[in-house]
Amino acid sequence: MDLKGVKITWLGHASFRIETPAGNTVLIDPWVTTNPSCPDDEKNFKKVDVILCTHGHGDHFSDVEAIAMKHKPTVVVMHELGEYLQKKGVEQVAGMGKGGTQTVGDIRVTMVHADHSGGIDIVDPIIYGGEPCGYVVEFAGGLKIYHAGDTAVFGDMQIIREIYAPELAMLPIGDYYTMGPREAAYACKLLRPKAVIPMHWGTFPVLTGRPAELKKLVPDVEVLEMKPGQTIS
Ligand code: NI
Ligand code: MN
């Protein structure tokens, strides 16, 4: 599909590095240090302008603080996660809530629902991190993407389609902690995207869902099976 000047690189798991038409770098759920799927040459960033993080679990959140301290991006997170990061010394935190939209550089970011859990589990004891979320991102060229975060399928994905109509959806398919292919196929029915990038699969043995299974279930949707480190544009 036509990404309208946007370049998307999958870093494995739920992590993406996205280059906007204006050349800004947006990271979604950057997990590189201990991510077994992330190629070594993708673990460091030249620059980071924006980070979007969906929830406080280690496989989405554990690198956010260090990347934010180093590159000084705007960090978009749920309000409580933002408070946590600010107490750690992270500047430029743009904590928000579900249903809200904000402009960050040349993107418009809407925080949407996710059906999962959200504690900050990289500390002991676990700290309440607010609810988990997903994001709809609108780029300057008009492309709209939906990163679902970690989630089950939920009926209000239909609302996401009706209000935002994202053309490209990044959906977890690994099963066990999130949707598997069966549920992700139902999510496609609700969201009607042109294309789907399967994510949150293959990282650990329990994440058994595979893109091929989703492809069989949604013949009318373009399933973009990516390799970690691969870029599409
Ligand atoms: Ni999670
Ligand atoms: Mn996860």
PDB file of N, CA and C and ligand atoms in Angstrom, residues 55 57 60 116 150, ligand 1:
ATOM      1  N   HIS A  55       1.965   1.200  27.278  1.00  0.00           N
ATOM      2  CA  HIS A  55       1.729   0.795  28.671  1.00  0.00           C
ATOM      3  C   HIS A  55       3.045   0.479  29.368  1.00  0.00           C
ATOM      4  N   HIS A  57       4.414  -2.181  30.785  1.00  0.00           N
ATOM      5  CA  HIS A  57       5.079  -3.488  30.816  1.00  0.00           C
ATOM      6  C   HIS A  57       6.476  -3.387  30.201  1.00  0.00           C
ATOM      7  N   HIS A  60       7.550  -3.035  26.548  1.00  0.00           N
ATOM      8  CA  HIS A  60       7.108  -1.831  25.826  1.00  0.00           C
ATOM      9  C   HIS A  60       7.726  -0.566  26.416  1.00  0.00           C
ATOM     10  N   HIS A 116      -6.227  -4.695  28.130  1.00  0.00           N
ATOM     11  CA  HIS A 116      -5.015  -5.367  28.603  1.00  0.00           C
ATOM     12  C   HIS A 116      -4.799  -4.933  30.049  1.00  0.00           C
ATOM     13  N   ASP A 150      -0.817  -3.716  23.293  1.00  0.00           N
ATOM     14  CA  ASP A 150      -1.188  -5.080  23.692  1.00  0.00           C
ATOM     15  C   ASP A 150      -2.682  -5.057  23.955  1.00  0.00           C
TER      16      ASP A 150
HETATM   17 NI    NI B   1       1.694  -5.916  28.008  1.00  0.00          NI
END
